[in-house]
Amino acid sequence: MGVARFSLFKIASSHLHRMHHPSALRQMSFASGLQNSTIFRSQGLIGGQWVAAHDGIWNFFRFNPSTGEIIADVPFMGRRETNDAISSAYQAFNSWSKLTAAERSKYLRKWYDLIMSHKEELGQLITLEQGKPLKEALGEVSYGASFIEFFAEEAKQVYGDIIPATLADRRLFVLKQPVGVVGAITPWNFPLAMITRKVGPALACGCTVVVKPSELTPLTALAAAELALQAGIPPGVLNVVMGNASDIGDALLASPQVRKITFTGSTAVGKKLMAGAAGTVKRISLELGGNAPCIVFDDADLDVAVKGAIAAKFRNSGQTCVCANRVIVQEGIYEKFAEAFSKAVQNLQVGDGFTEGVAQGPLINEAAVQKVESFLQDALSKGAKVILGGKRHSLGMTFYEPTVVTDVKSDMLLAREEVFGPVAPLLRFKTEEEAICIANDTNAGLAAYIFTNNVQRTWRVSEALEYGLVGVNEGIISTEVAPFGGVKQSGLGREGSKYGIDEYLELKYVCLGDMNRK
């Protein structure tokens, strides 16, 4: 085990023993149960084998953000292990890509069935290592599994084309073929769904994958990979490495055997990956940061707007790329909305995710809390007012009070950048044109929300907003059957839906000549 590892376990156990808190004891029981589960893994997956780091380093600890408890330690992998995983995926590609679509579909369907049969365990694992309420975590399992189910069917719908020839002795046709080995880099806020949304279409069309999950939430990824093995997906088709993010990323970018990078995460990292992919001219898909506006017009149904805005803002404690980052309210309804909204937010229960009725868990780590604090301090220094919350929660750790801020202006950090926390800034506008101008005044362009009962306005504003996703009178809009992705600096490409599989396919044109010869 090693002295350092043993000492940390003692410290965590001692800390929890002193707490004697029911939530800590409850989470310890969940952790203990999951560690004995058939899906729990804490090593990397390369070529169908669970492996440690080559140098034997095991000090990559995973903490429960609600309690500080150590859940497990996983190997700290880097360039060498990533290159092994790439080689494994490259070797497996030859046979996996040659299977019929129907055969690959059966493997994916089996994987989906296993994910759903282990829904409770996966949900508990997500809550344990990421912190979101168990109800949300279970919802993520169903959402994540839906991509595997959808692309199991979509695998059989990859069609080519016959092109009318310009010469009588020619026949022209177009094939769609898998791009090859895919490097998938995923975030911590949806540790299952962001993997299945990428791996599902990749495997469906015949690609093989090397996944690098977030260093903050690797255990969910490893559990999903274990279920893929149990589903019979051949060794090397799906590989998982974690540890040194920069070394792993550099290895994926440098390898000519990796033909595509798909990434969900910050815009800053996405730009680095985009630049790095140029060296070997890889295809790249990027789902990056957002600055989602939530526009509430005077004619909106107040109850619908409040409910939708809360769903769009406070899901996952505000830690999603499609969270409403700016609530932009028309002046005629501003005061009434602010009052109703803050009352509803006040009813959100904060606590560990395993407690019944909890709507908001902790932020992922201390850095996330400090970011929220700095953004809020910037707003207050420029004239904004906190009407609810505005400080760390009495629960301690990284819990933060659901917060509502009024009199927010467009020059404040809260309106310029993603806060990625449970803070709802309320901005005021007069006209429809002003609302559109405020909403589009950002480099981001992922999700937007509008609340209105005017059908004509719905069309006008939806078309005018420079965003890849628009929700009308609804705060939760993601689904496996619709394309997910942004414009401007929120990314490239789309995930999910029939369009998502095209990101993993190459077009090949074939010209067959001399057709008149007998």
Short mmCIF file of C-alpha atoms in Angstrom, two decimals:
data_model
loop_
_atom_site.label_atom_id
_atom_site.label_comp_id
_atom_site.label_asym_id
_atom_site.label_seq_id
_atom_site.Cartn_x
_atom_site.Cartn_y
_atom_site.Cartn_z
CA MET A 1 0.00 0.00 0.00
CA GLY A 2 2.84 2.41 0.77
CA VAL A 3 3.31 4.70 3.76
CA ALA A 4 1.79 7.81 2.14
CA ARG A 5 -1.28 5.95 0.98
CA PHE A 6 -1.80 4.30 4.39
CA SER A 7 -1.41 7.63 6.18
CA LEU A 8 -4.03 9.31 4.02
CA PHE A 9 -6.49 6.52 4.67
CA LYS A 10 -5.85 6.94 8.41
CA ILE A 11 -6.35 10.69 8.21
CA ALA A 12 -9.61 10.37 6.26
CA SER A 13 -10.93 7.64 8.55
CA SER A 14 -10.00 9.64 11.65
CA HIS A 15 -11.66 12.75 10.25
CA LEU A 16 -14.89 10.90 9.54
CA HIS A 17 -14.78 9.16 12.91
CA ARG A 18 -14.60 12.53 14.65
CA MET A 19 -17.47 13.85 12.58
CA HIS A 20 -19.94 11.11 13.57
CA HIS A 21 -22.23 12.74 11.02
CA PRO A 22 -25.03 10.56 9.59
CA SER A 23 -24.26 11.69 6.03
CA ALA A 24 -20.59 10.78 6.40
CA LEU A 25 -21.44 7.37 7.82
CA ARG A 26 -24.03 6.82 5.09
CA GLN A 27 -21.55 7.70 2.35
CA MET A 28 -18.91 5.45 3.92
CA SER A 29 -21.39 2.56 3.69
CA PHE A 30 -22.08 3.35 0.04
CA ALA A 31 -18.35 3.51 -0.66
CA SER A 32 -17.74 0.22 1.08
CA GLY A 33 -20.57 -1.44 -0.83
CA LEU A 34 -19.41 -0.12 -4.20
CA GLN A 35 -15.84 -1.23 -3.64
CA ASN A 36 -17.16 -4.78 -3.32
CA SER A 37 -19.29 -4.44 -6.45
CA THR A 38 -18.60 -6.35 -9.66
CA ILE A 39 -18.38 -3.06 -11.56
CA PHE A 40 -15.88 -1.27 -9.31
CA ARG A 41 -12.43 -0.89 -10.88
CA SER A 42 -9.49 1.33 -9.94
CA GLN A 43 -6.93 0.47 -12.62
CA GLY A 44 -6.56 1.55 -16.22
CA LEU A 45 -7.93 -0.55 -19.07
CA ILE A 46 -5.54 -1.31 -21.93
CA GLY A 47 -6.10 -4.11 -24.42
CA GLY A 48 -8.79 -5.71 -22.30
CA GLN A 49 -6.54 -5.91 -19.22
CA TRP A 50 -6.78 -3.93 -15.99
CA VAL A 51 -3.34 -2.48 -15.46
CA ALA A 52 -1.39 -0.24 -13.09
CA ALA A 53 0.98 2.52 -14.13
CA HIS A 54 4.30 1.30 -15.52
CA ASP A 55 6.22 3.03 -12.73
CA GLY A 56 3.87 1.69 -10.05
CA ILE A 57 2.75 5.11 -8.79
CA TRP A 58 -0.55 4.82 -6.87
CA ASN A 59 -0.86 8.25 -5.30
CA PHE A 60 -3.64 9.51 -7.56
CA PHE A 61 -6.32 9.74 -4.84
CA ARG A 62 -10.02 10.22 -5.47
CA PHE A 63 -11.95 12.14 -2.83
CA ASN A 64 -15.63 12.41 -2.08
CA PRO A 65 -16.35 16.18 -2.39
CA SER A 66 -19.13 16.00 0.23
CA THR A 67 -16.96 14.59 3.02
CA GLY A 68 -13.32 14.61 1.96
CA GLU A 69 -13.30 10.84 2.33
CA ILE A 70 -10.86 8.91 0.12
CA ILE A 71 -12.90 6.60 -2.10
CA ALA A 72 -9.98 4.93 -3.87
CA ASP A 73 -6.60 5.58 -5.35
CA VAL A 74 -5.96 4.97 -9.03
CA PRO A 75 -2.77 4.72 -11.07
CA PHE A 76 -1.09 7.90 -12.22
CA MET A 77 -0.61 7.14 -15.90
CA GLY A 78 1.13 9.15 -18.56
CA ARG A 79 2.62 9.07 -22.04
CA ARG A 80 3.86 5.46 -21.97
CA GLU A 81 0.54 3.96 -20.90
CA THR A 82 -1.31 6.15 -23.40
CA ASN A 83 0.89 4.95 -26.24
CA ASP A 84 0.17 1.35 -25.17
CA ALA A 85 -3.55 2.12 -25.24
CA ILE A 86 -3.26 3.72 -28.68
CA SER A 87 -1.42 0.65 -30.01
CA SER A 88 -4.09 -1.60 -28.55
CA ALA A 89 -6.88 0.45 -30.13
CA TYR A 90 -5.05 0.55 -33.46
CA GLN A 91 -4.66 -3.23 -33.54
CA ALA A 92 -8.30 -3.77 -32.56
CA PHE A 93 -9.56 -1.36 -35.22
CA ASN A 94 -8.81 -3.76 -38.06
CA SER A 95 -11.16 -6.45 -36.80
CA TRP A 96 -13.78 -4.22 -35.10
CA SER A 97 -14.28 -2.06 -38.19
CA LYS A 98 -14.81 -5.16 -40.33
CA LEU A 99 -17.69 -6.47 -38.25
CA THR A 100 -21.10 -5.89 -39.76
CA ALA A 101 -23.12 -3.00 -38.40
CA ALA A 102 -25.62 -5.51 -37.04
CA GLU A 103 -22.87 -7.27 -35.06
CA ARG A 104 -21.60 -4.04 -33.54
CA SER A 105 -25.17 -3.07 -32.75
CA LYS A 106 -25.67 -6.25 -30.71
CA TYR A 107 -22.57 -5.50 -28.61
CA LEU A 108 -23.79 -1.97 -27.92
CA ARG A 109 -27.28 -3.16 -27.05
CA LYS A 110 -25.80 -5.61 -24.54
CA TRP A 111 -23.71 -2.80 -23.04
CA TYR A 112 -26.81 -0.65 -22.72
CA ASP A 113 -28.70 -3.46 -20.99
CA LEU A 114 -25.86 -3.93 -18.48
CA ILE A 115 -25.65 -0.20 -17.73
CA MET A 116 -29.37 -0.09 -17.01
CA SER A 117 -29.26 -3.23 -14.88
CA HIS A 118 -26.53 -1.57 -12.78
CA LYS A 119 -28.26 1.81 -12.71
CA GLU A 120 -28.36 2.07 -8.91
CA GLU A 121 -24.69 1.24 -8.45
CA LEU A 122 -23.59 3.62 -11.20
CA GLY A 123 -25.76 6.40 -9.77
CA GLN A 124 -24.28 5.89 -6.32
CA LEU A 125 -20.77 5.96 -7.75
CA ILE A 126 -21.46 9.23 -9.60
CA THR A 127 -22.82 10.82 -6.41
CA LEU A 128 -19.90 9.50 -4.40
CA GLU A 129 -17.12 10.88 -6.59
CA GLN A 130 -18.83 13.88 -8.19
CA GLY A 131 -21.27 15.00 -5.48
CA LYS A 132 -24.51 15.57 -7.40
CA PRO A 133 -27.77 14.44 -5.73
CA LEU A 134 -28.55 10.77 -6.23
CA LYS A 135 -31.74 11.58 -8.14
CA GLU A 136 -29.70 13.60 -10.64
CA ALA A 137 -27.05 10.89 -10.79
CA LEU A 138 -29.63 8.23 -11.60
CA GLY A 139 -30.99 10.55 -14.26
CA GLU A 140 -27.50 10.82 -15.72
CA VAL A 141 -27.21 7.03 -15.91
CA SER A 142 -30.45 6.83 -17.92
CA TYR A 143 -29.37 9.77 -20.08
CA GLY A 144 -25.90 8.31 -20.63
CA ALA A 145 -27.27 4.86 -21.45
CA SER A 146 -29.67 6.39 -23.97
CA PHE A 147 -26.73 7.27 -26.24
CA ILE A 148 -25.59 3.65 -26.29
CA GLU A 149 -29.12 2.48 -27.09
CA PHE A 150 -29.62 5.15 -29.76
CA PHE A 151 -26.34 4.50 -31.54
CA ALA A 152 -26.82 0.74 -31.34
CA GLU A 153 -29.66 1.35 -33.78
CA GLU A 154 -27.99 4.18 -35.66
CA ALA A 155 -25.09 1.83 -36.48
CA LYS A 156 -27.39 0.12 -38.97
CA GLN A 157 -28.41 3.41 -40.61
CA VAL A 158 -25.04 4.49 -42.04
CA TYR A 159 -25.84 4.82 -45.72
CA GLY A 160 -23.70 5.80 -48.69
CA ASP A 161 -24.77 7.32 -52.01
CA ILE A 162 -24.98 6.50 -55.72
CA ILE A 163 -24.18 9.56 -57.85
CA PRO A 164 -25.55 9.85 -61.40
CA ALA A 165 -22.49 9.57 -63.64
CA THR A 166 -21.49 12.23 -66.15
CA LEU A 167 -20.18 9.58 -68.58
CA ALA A 168 -22.01 6.50 -69.77
CA ASP A 169 -19.21 4.07 -68.90
CA ARG A 170 -18.79 5.30 -65.29
CA ARG A 171 -20.45 4.41 -62.01
CA LEU A 172 -19.95 6.76 -59.07
CA PHE A 173 -20.64 5.97 -55.46
CA VAL A 174 -19.82 7.25 -51.96
CA LEU A 175 -18.86 5.09 -48.98
CA LYS A 176 -18.89 6.08 -45.33
CA GLN A 177 -16.07 4.48 -43.35
CA PRO A 178 -14.90 4.80 -39.71
CA VAL A 179 -12.24 7.45 -39.18
CA GLY A 180 -10.03 5.13 -37.07
CA VAL A 181 -8.70 5.41 -33.52
CA VAL A 182 -10.42 8.13 -31.48
CA GLY A 183 -8.98 9.94 -28.47
CA ALA A 184 -11.87 10.98 -26.19
CA ILE A 185 -11.19 13.47 -23.37
CA THR A 186 -14.12 13.91 -21.00
CA PRO A 187 -15.03 16.20 -18.05
CA TRP A 188 -16.03 15.58 -14.44
CA ASN A 189 -19.50 17.14 -14.37
CA PHE A 190 -21.17 14.26 -16.27
CA PRO A 191 -18.69 11.42 -15.74
CA LEU A 192 -20.84 8.80 -17.50
CA ALA A 193 -22.90 10.65 -20.09
CA MET A 194 -20.00 12.58 -21.60
CA ILE A 195 -18.26 9.25 -22.24
CA THR A 196 -21.22 7.40 -23.73
CA ARG A 197 -22.11 10.39 -25.93
CA LYS A 198 -18.69 10.02 -27.57
CA VAL A 199 -17.96 6.30 -27.33
CA GLY A 200 -21.46 5.24 -28.46
CA PRO A 201 -21.27 6.69 -31.99
CA ALA A 202 -17.56 5.92 -32.32
CA LEU A 203 -18.03 2.22 -31.63
CA ALA A 204 -21.25 2.08 -33.64
CA CYS A 205 -19.56 3.04 -36.89
CA GLY A 206 -16.43 0.91 -36.33
CA CYS A 207 -13.94 3.19 -34.57
CA THR A 208 -11.93 2.17 -31.51
CA VAL A 209 -11.36 4.53 -28.61
CA VAL A 210 -8.88 5.64 -25.96
CA VAL A 211 -10.75 7.49 -23.21
CA LYS A 212 -9.11 9.93 -20.81
CA PRO A 213 -11.69 10.69 -18.13
CA SER A 214 -11.31 13.63 -15.79
CA GLU A 215 -8.77 13.06 -13.03
CA LEU A 216 -11.55 14.13 -10.63
CA THR A 217 -14.03 11.40 -11.62
CA PRO A 218 -12.28 8.36 -13.13
CA LEU A 219 -14.20 5.67 -11.24
CA THR A 220 -17.45 6.06 -13.17
CA ALA A 221 -15.55 5.76 -16.44
CA LEU A 222 -13.83 2.60 -15.24
CA ALA A 223 -17.14 1.08 -14.14
CA ALA A 224 -18.64 1.80 -17.56
CA ALA A 225 -15.61 0.21 -19.21
CA GLU A 226 -15.97 -2.88 -17.01
CA LEU A 227 -19.56 -3.24 -18.20
CA ALA A 228 -18.37 -2.90 -21.80
CA LEU A 229 -16.06 -5.86 -21.22
CA GLN A 230 -18.89 -7.82 -19.65
CA ALA A 231 -20.95 -7.05 -22.76
CA GLY A 232 -18.32 -8.84 -24.82
CA ILE A 233 -16.88 -5.80 -26.57
CA PRO A 234 -13.50 -7.12 -27.74
CA PRO A 235 -10.20 -6.20 -26.03
CA GLY A 236 -8.67 -2.99 -27.32
CA VAL A 237 -11.87 -1.55 -28.71
CA LEU A 238 -12.34 0.57 -25.57
CA ASN A 239 -9.35 1.65 -23.46
CA VAL A 240 -9.17 3.96 -20.44
CA VAL A 241 -6.12 5.83 -19.13
CA MET A 242 -5.98 8.50 -16.42
CA GLY A 243 -3.40 10.47 -14.48
CA ASN A 244 -1.11 13.11 -15.97
CA ALA A 245 -3.55 15.05 -18.16
CA SER A 246 -0.95 16.97 -20.17
CA ASP A 247 1.17 13.89 -20.92
CA ILE A 248 -1.87 11.85 -21.91
CA GLY A 249 -3.18 14.65 -24.11
CA ASP A 250 0.20 15.19 -25.74
CA ALA A 251 0.49 11.47 -26.55
CA LEU A 252 -2.95 11.42 -28.15
CA LEU A 253 -2.14 14.51 -30.20
CA ALA A 254 1.30 13.30 -31.30
CA SER A 255 0.31 9.82 -32.45
CA PRO A 256 -0.40 9.46 -36.17
CA GLN A 257 -2.45 6.38 -35.29
CA VAL A 258 -5.03 8.57 -33.55
CA ARG A 259 -7.18 10.05 -36.31
CA LYS A 260 -9.67 12.02 -34.26
CA ILE A 261 -9.86 13.92 -30.99
CA THR A 262 -13.18 14.56 -29.28
CA PHE A 263 -13.20 16.79 -26.20
CA THR A 264 -15.68 18.26 -23.75
CA GLY A 265 -14.28 20.87 -21.37
CA SER A 266 -13.00 24.40 -21.10
CA THR A 267 -12.53 26.67 -24.09
CA ALA A 268 -8.89 27.29 -23.11
CA VAL A 269 -8.00 23.59 -23.21
CA GLY A 270 -10.05 23.12 -26.38
CA LYS A 271 -7.96 25.75 -28.16
CA LYS A 272 -4.76 23.97 -27.12
CA LEU A 273 -6.09 20.66 -28.42
CA MET A 274 -7.16 22.29 -31.66
CA ALA A 275 -3.67 23.70 -32.16
CA GLY A 276 -2.04 20.39 -31.19
CA ALA A 277 -4.22 18.40 -33.58
CA ALA A 278 -2.83 20.40 -36.49
CA GLY A 279 0.51 18.61 -36.26
CA THR A 280 -0.98 15.38 -37.62
CA VAL A 281 -4.07 17.01 -39.17
CA LYS A 282 -6.54 15.11 -37.01
CA ARG A 283 -10.28 15.56 -37.15
CA ILE A 284 -11.52 17.25 -34.01
CA SER A 285 -14.82 17.76 -32.19
CA LEU A 286 -15.01 20.30 -29.38
CA GLU A 287 -17.82 20.92 -26.91
CA LEU A 288 -16.54 23.88 -24.92
CA GLY A 289 -17.65 26.49 -22.44
CA GLY A 290 -20.88 28.46 -22.53
CA ASN A 291 -22.37 31.69 -21.24
CA ALA A 292 -26.01 30.78 -21.55
CA PRO A 293 -28.59 33.57 -21.48
CA CYS A 294 -32.02 32.87 -20.02
CA ILE A 295 -34.36 35.57 -21.36
CA VAL A 296 -37.63 36.16 -19.54
CA PHE A 297 -40.09 38.40 -21.40
CA ASP A 298 -42.95 40.36 -19.85
CA ASP A 299 -45.50 38.05 -21.47
CA ALA A 300 -43.98 34.86 -20.00
CA ASP A 301 -45.92 32.63 -17.64
CA LEU A 302 -44.21 33.53 -14.34
CA ASP A 303 -44.50 30.05 -12.81
CA VAL A 304 -43.16 28.38 -15.96
CA ALA A 305 -40.31 30.89 -16.17
CA VAL A 306 -39.30 30.44 -12.52
CA LYS A 307 -39.41 26.66 -12.75
CA GLY A 308 -37.51 26.59 -16.03
CA ALA A 309 -34.87 29.10 -14.92
CA ILE A 310 -34.18 27.14 -11.73
CA ALA A 311 -33.79 23.92 -13.72
CA ALA A 312 -31.48 25.61 -16.20
CA LYS A 313 -29.39 27.34 -13.50
CA PHE A 314 -29.11 25.08 -10.46
CA ARG A 315 -28.91 21.58 -11.93
CA ASN A 316 -25.69 19.93 -10.79
CA SER A 317 -25.09 22.95 -8.51
CA GLY A 318 -24.71 25.15 -11.56
CA GLN A 319 -21.83 23.05 -12.86
CA THR A 320 -22.88 22.35 -16.45
CA CYS A 321 -21.85 24.01 -19.69
CA VAL A 322 -25.50 24.69 -20.54
CA CYS A 323 -26.44 26.23 -17.18
CA ALA A 324 -28.15 29.60 -17.40
CA ASN A 325 -25.25 31.93 -16.68
CA ARG A 326 -27.26 35.14 -17.16
CA VAL A 327 -30.94 35.50 -16.33
CA ILE A 328 -32.02 38.46 -18.49
CA VAL A 329 -35.44 39.75 -17.41
CA GLN A 330 -37.64 42.38 -19.07
CA GLU A 331 -38.21 45.42 -16.89
CA GLY A 332 -42.00 45.02 -16.68
CA ILE A 333 -41.68 41.66 -14.89
CA TYR A 334 -38.23 42.08 -13.31
CA GLU A 335 -39.23 42.76 -9.71
CA LYS A 336 -42.02 40.19 -9.67
CA PHE A 337 -39.73 37.56 -11.21
CA ALA A 338 -36.85 38.33 -8.82
CA GLU A 339 -39.14 37.88 -5.82
CA ALA A 340 -40.74 34.64 -7.03
CA PHE A 341 -37.42 33.25 -8.25
CA SER A 342 -35.56 33.95 -4.99
CA LYS A 343 -38.38 32.38 -2.95
CA ALA A 344 -38.18 29.22 -5.06
CA VAL A 345 -34.38 29.13 -4.85
CA GLN A 346 -34.59 29.51 -1.08
CA ASN A 347 -36.46 26.20 -0.95
CA LEU A 348 -33.62 24.29 -2.61
CA GLN A 349 -32.20 21.88 -0.05
CA VAL A 350 -28.41 21.70 0.12
CA GLY A 351 -26.61 18.62 1.42
CA ASP A 352 -24.84 15.40 0.59
CA GLY A 353 -26.30 13.72 -2.46
CA PHE A 354 -27.48 10.62 -0.62
CA THR A 355 -29.92 12.57 1.57
CA GLU A 356 -33.55 12.41 0.49
CA GLY A 357 -34.84 15.72 -0.86
CA VAL A 358 -31.44 17.30 -1.49
CA ALA A 359 -31.45 19.40 -4.67
CA GLN A 360 -27.89 20.73 -4.55
CA GLY A 361 -24.68 19.00 -3.56
CA PRO A 362 -21.18 20.41 -3.12
CA LEU A 363 -19.03 22.07 -5.73
CA ILE A 364 -16.39 19.76 -7.14
CA ASN A 365 -13.42 21.24 -5.25
CA GLU A 366 -12.06 24.24 -3.39
CA ALA A 367 -10.91 25.95 -6.59
CA ALA A 368 -14.50 25.97 -7.82
CA VAL A 369 -15.67 27.68 -4.62
CA GLN A 370 -12.93 30.29 -4.85
CA LYS A 371 -13.93 31.05 -8.44
CA VAL A 372 -17.54 31.63 -7.35
CA GLU A 373 -16.35 33.90 -4.54
CA SER A 374 -14.12 35.96 -6.82
CA PHE A 375 -16.87 36.43 -9.42
CA LEU A 376 -19.34 37.48 -6.73
CA GLN A 377 -16.90 39.92 -5.15
CA ASP A 378 -16.28 41.50 -8.56
CA ALA A 379 -20.04 41.99 -9.05
CA LEU A 380 -20.57 43.46 -5.59
CA SER A 381 -17.69 45.89 -6.08
CA LYS A 382 -19.44 47.15 -9.24
CA GLY A 383 -22.87 47.69 -7.68
CA ALA A 384 -24.65 44.32 -7.76
CA LYS A 385 -26.75 43.23 -4.77
CA VAL A 386 -27.10 39.78 -3.20
CA ILE A 387 -30.74 39.12 -2.32
CA LEU A 388 -30.22 35.46 -1.39
CA GLY A 389 -27.22 33.40 -0.33
CA GLY A 390 -23.86 34.76 -1.29
CA LYS A 391 -21.59 32.73 0.97
CA ARG A 392 -20.27 29.28 1.80
CA HIS A 393 -22.83 26.95 3.31
CA SER A 394 -22.72 26.08 7.00
CA LEU A 395 -22.18 22.43 6.00
CA GLY A 396 -18.57 23.33 5.26
CA MET A 397 -16.40 21.49 2.72
CA THR A 398 -17.23 22.89 -0.75
CA PHE A 399 -20.94 23.47 -0.19
CA TYR A 400 -22.16 26.90 -1.30
CA GLU A 401 -25.49 28.58 -0.71
CA PRO A 402 -27.81 28.91 -3.73
CA THR A 403 -27.40 32.58 -4.58
CA VAL A 404 -29.43 35.22 -6.41
CA VAL A 405 -27.85 38.54 -7.41
CA THR A 406 -29.70 41.56 -8.77
CA ASP A 407 -28.60 44.75 -10.55
CA VAL A 408 -26.01 42.81 -12.53
CA LYS A 409 -24.47 44.62 -15.50
CA SER A 410 -22.84 43.22 -18.63
CA ASP A 411 -19.34 44.36 -17.63
CA MET A 412 -19.26 42.15 -14.52
CA LEU A 413 -17.47 38.79 -14.52
CA LEU A 414 -20.75 37.09 -13.64
CA ALA A 415 -22.08 38.19 -17.04
CA ARG A 416 -18.86 37.84 -19.04
CA GLU A 417 -17.64 34.37 -18.03
CA GLU A 418 -19.03 31.06 -16.80
CA VAL A 419 -19.34 31.08 -13.01
CA PHE A 420 -19.89 27.28 -12.96
CA GLY A 421 -21.59 27.45 -9.60
CA PRO A 422 -24.97 28.07 -7.91
CA VAL A 423 -25.13 31.83 -8.55
CA ALA A 424 -27.95 33.33 -10.62
CA PRO A 425 -27.25 36.90 -11.84
CA LEU A 426 -30.37 38.87 -12.84
CA LEU A 427 -29.93 41.46 -15.61
CA ARG A 428 -32.59 43.89 -16.80
CA PHE A 429 -33.64 44.79 -20.37
CA LYS A 430 -36.31 46.95 -22.06
CA THR A 431 -36.86 45.74 -25.62
CA GLU A 432 -36.62 42.49 -27.54
CA GLU A 433 -33.78 43.90 -29.60
CA GLU A 434 -31.84 44.82 -26.46
CA ALA A 435 -32.33 41.32 -25.03
CA ILE A 436 -30.93 39.73 -28.19
CA CYS A 437 -27.99 42.15 -28.16
CA ILE A 438 -27.16 41.37 -24.52
CA ALA A 439 -27.53 37.61 -25.12
CA ASN A 440 -25.24 37.59 -28.16
CA ASP A 441 -22.59 39.85 -26.60
CA THR A 442 -20.23 36.99 -25.78
CA ASN A 443 -17.66 34.75 -27.46
CA ALA A 444 -19.65 31.71 -26.34
CA GLY A 445 -22.60 30.21 -28.19
CA LEU A 446 -23.69 26.90 -26.68
CA ALA A 447 -27.16 27.07 -25.06
CA ALA A 448 -29.81 29.76 -24.64
CA TYR A 449 -33.27 29.84 -23.08
CA ILE A 450 -36.27 32.07 -23.67
CA PHE A 451 -39.58 32.32 -21.83
CA THR A 452 -42.49 33.91 -23.68
CA ASN A 453 -46.07 33.13 -24.67
CA ASN A 454 -45.75 34.99 -27.98
CA VAL A 455 -45.37 32.50 -30.85
CA GLN A 456 -44.02 35.05 -33.31
CA ARG A 457 -41.44 36.22 -30.76
CA THR A 458 -40.41 32.60 -30.20
CA TRP A 459 -39.41 32.28 -33.84
CA ARG A 460 -37.80 35.71 -34.11
CA VAL A 461 -35.65 35.36 -31.03
CA SER A 462 -34.72 31.71 -31.59
CA GLU A 463 -33.45 32.57 -35.06
CA ALA A 464 -31.60 35.68 -33.86
CA LEU A 465 -29.77 34.02 -30.96
CA GLU A 466 -26.22 32.95 -31.87
CA TYR A 467 -26.37 29.63 -30.06
CA GLY A 468 -26.36 25.96 -31.02
CA LEU A 469 -29.21 25.05 -28.65
CA VAL A 470 -32.30 27.06 -27.75
CA GLY A 471 -34.89 26.07 -25.17
CA VAL A 472 -38.29 27.75 -25.34
CA ASN A 473 -40.28 27.70 -22.09
CA GLU A 474 -38.11 24.78 -20.95
CA GLY A 475 -34.92 24.61 -18.89
CA ILE A 476 -33.82 21.02 -19.57
CA ILE A 477 -33.42 20.43 -23.31
CA SER A 478 -30.68 17.83 -23.83
CA THR A 479 -31.71 14.52 -25.40
CA GLU A 480 -29.95 11.76 -27.30
CA VAL A 481 -32.12 12.29 -30.40
CA ALA A 482 -31.19 15.97 -30.93
CA PRO A 483 -27.81 17.45 -31.98
CA PHE A 484 -25.81 18.94 -29.10
CA GLY A 485 -23.11 21.51 -29.79
CA GLY A 486 -22.29 25.18 -29.99
CA VAL A 487 -21.19 27.97 -32.29
CA LYS A 488 -18.50 30.65 -32.01
CA GLN A 489 -15.99 29.69 -29.30
CA SER A 490 -18.28 27.06 -27.77
CA GLY A 491 -16.97 24.42 -30.11
CA LEU A 492 -17.05 22.45 -33.34
CA GLY A 493 -19.26 19.57 -34.38
CA ARG A 494 -22.35 17.97 -32.88
CA GLU A 495 -22.96 15.07 -30.51
CA GLY A 496 -26.01 12.86 -30.25
CA SER A 497 -28.76 12.43 -32.87
CA LYS A 498 -28.34 11.12 -36.40
CA TYR A 499 -25.86 13.94 -37.01
CA GLY A 500 -23.53 12.83 -34.22
CA ILE A 501 -22.32 9.67 -35.94
CA ASP A 502 -21.05 11.66 -38.92
CA GLU A 503 -18.30 13.08 -36.67
CA TYR A 504 -16.70 9.59 -36.67
CA LEU A 505 -17.06 8.79 -40.39
CA GLU A 506 -14.98 9.59 -43.44
CA LEU A 507 -16.47 9.94 -46.91
CA LYS A 508 -14.82 7.96 -49.71
CA TYR A 509 -15.71 8.58 -53.34
CA VAL A 510 -15.25 5.62 -55.72
CA CYS A 511 -15.32 5.92 -59.49
CA LEU A 512 -15.80 2.65 -61.38
CA GLY A 513 -14.84 2.98 -65.05
CA ASP A 514 -14.96 0.98 -68.27
CA MET A 515 -18.48 -0.23 -67.50
CA ASN A 516 -19.36 -0.78 -71.19
CA ARG A 517 -16.72 -3.47 -71.70
CA LYS A 518 -18.17 -6.98 -72.12
#
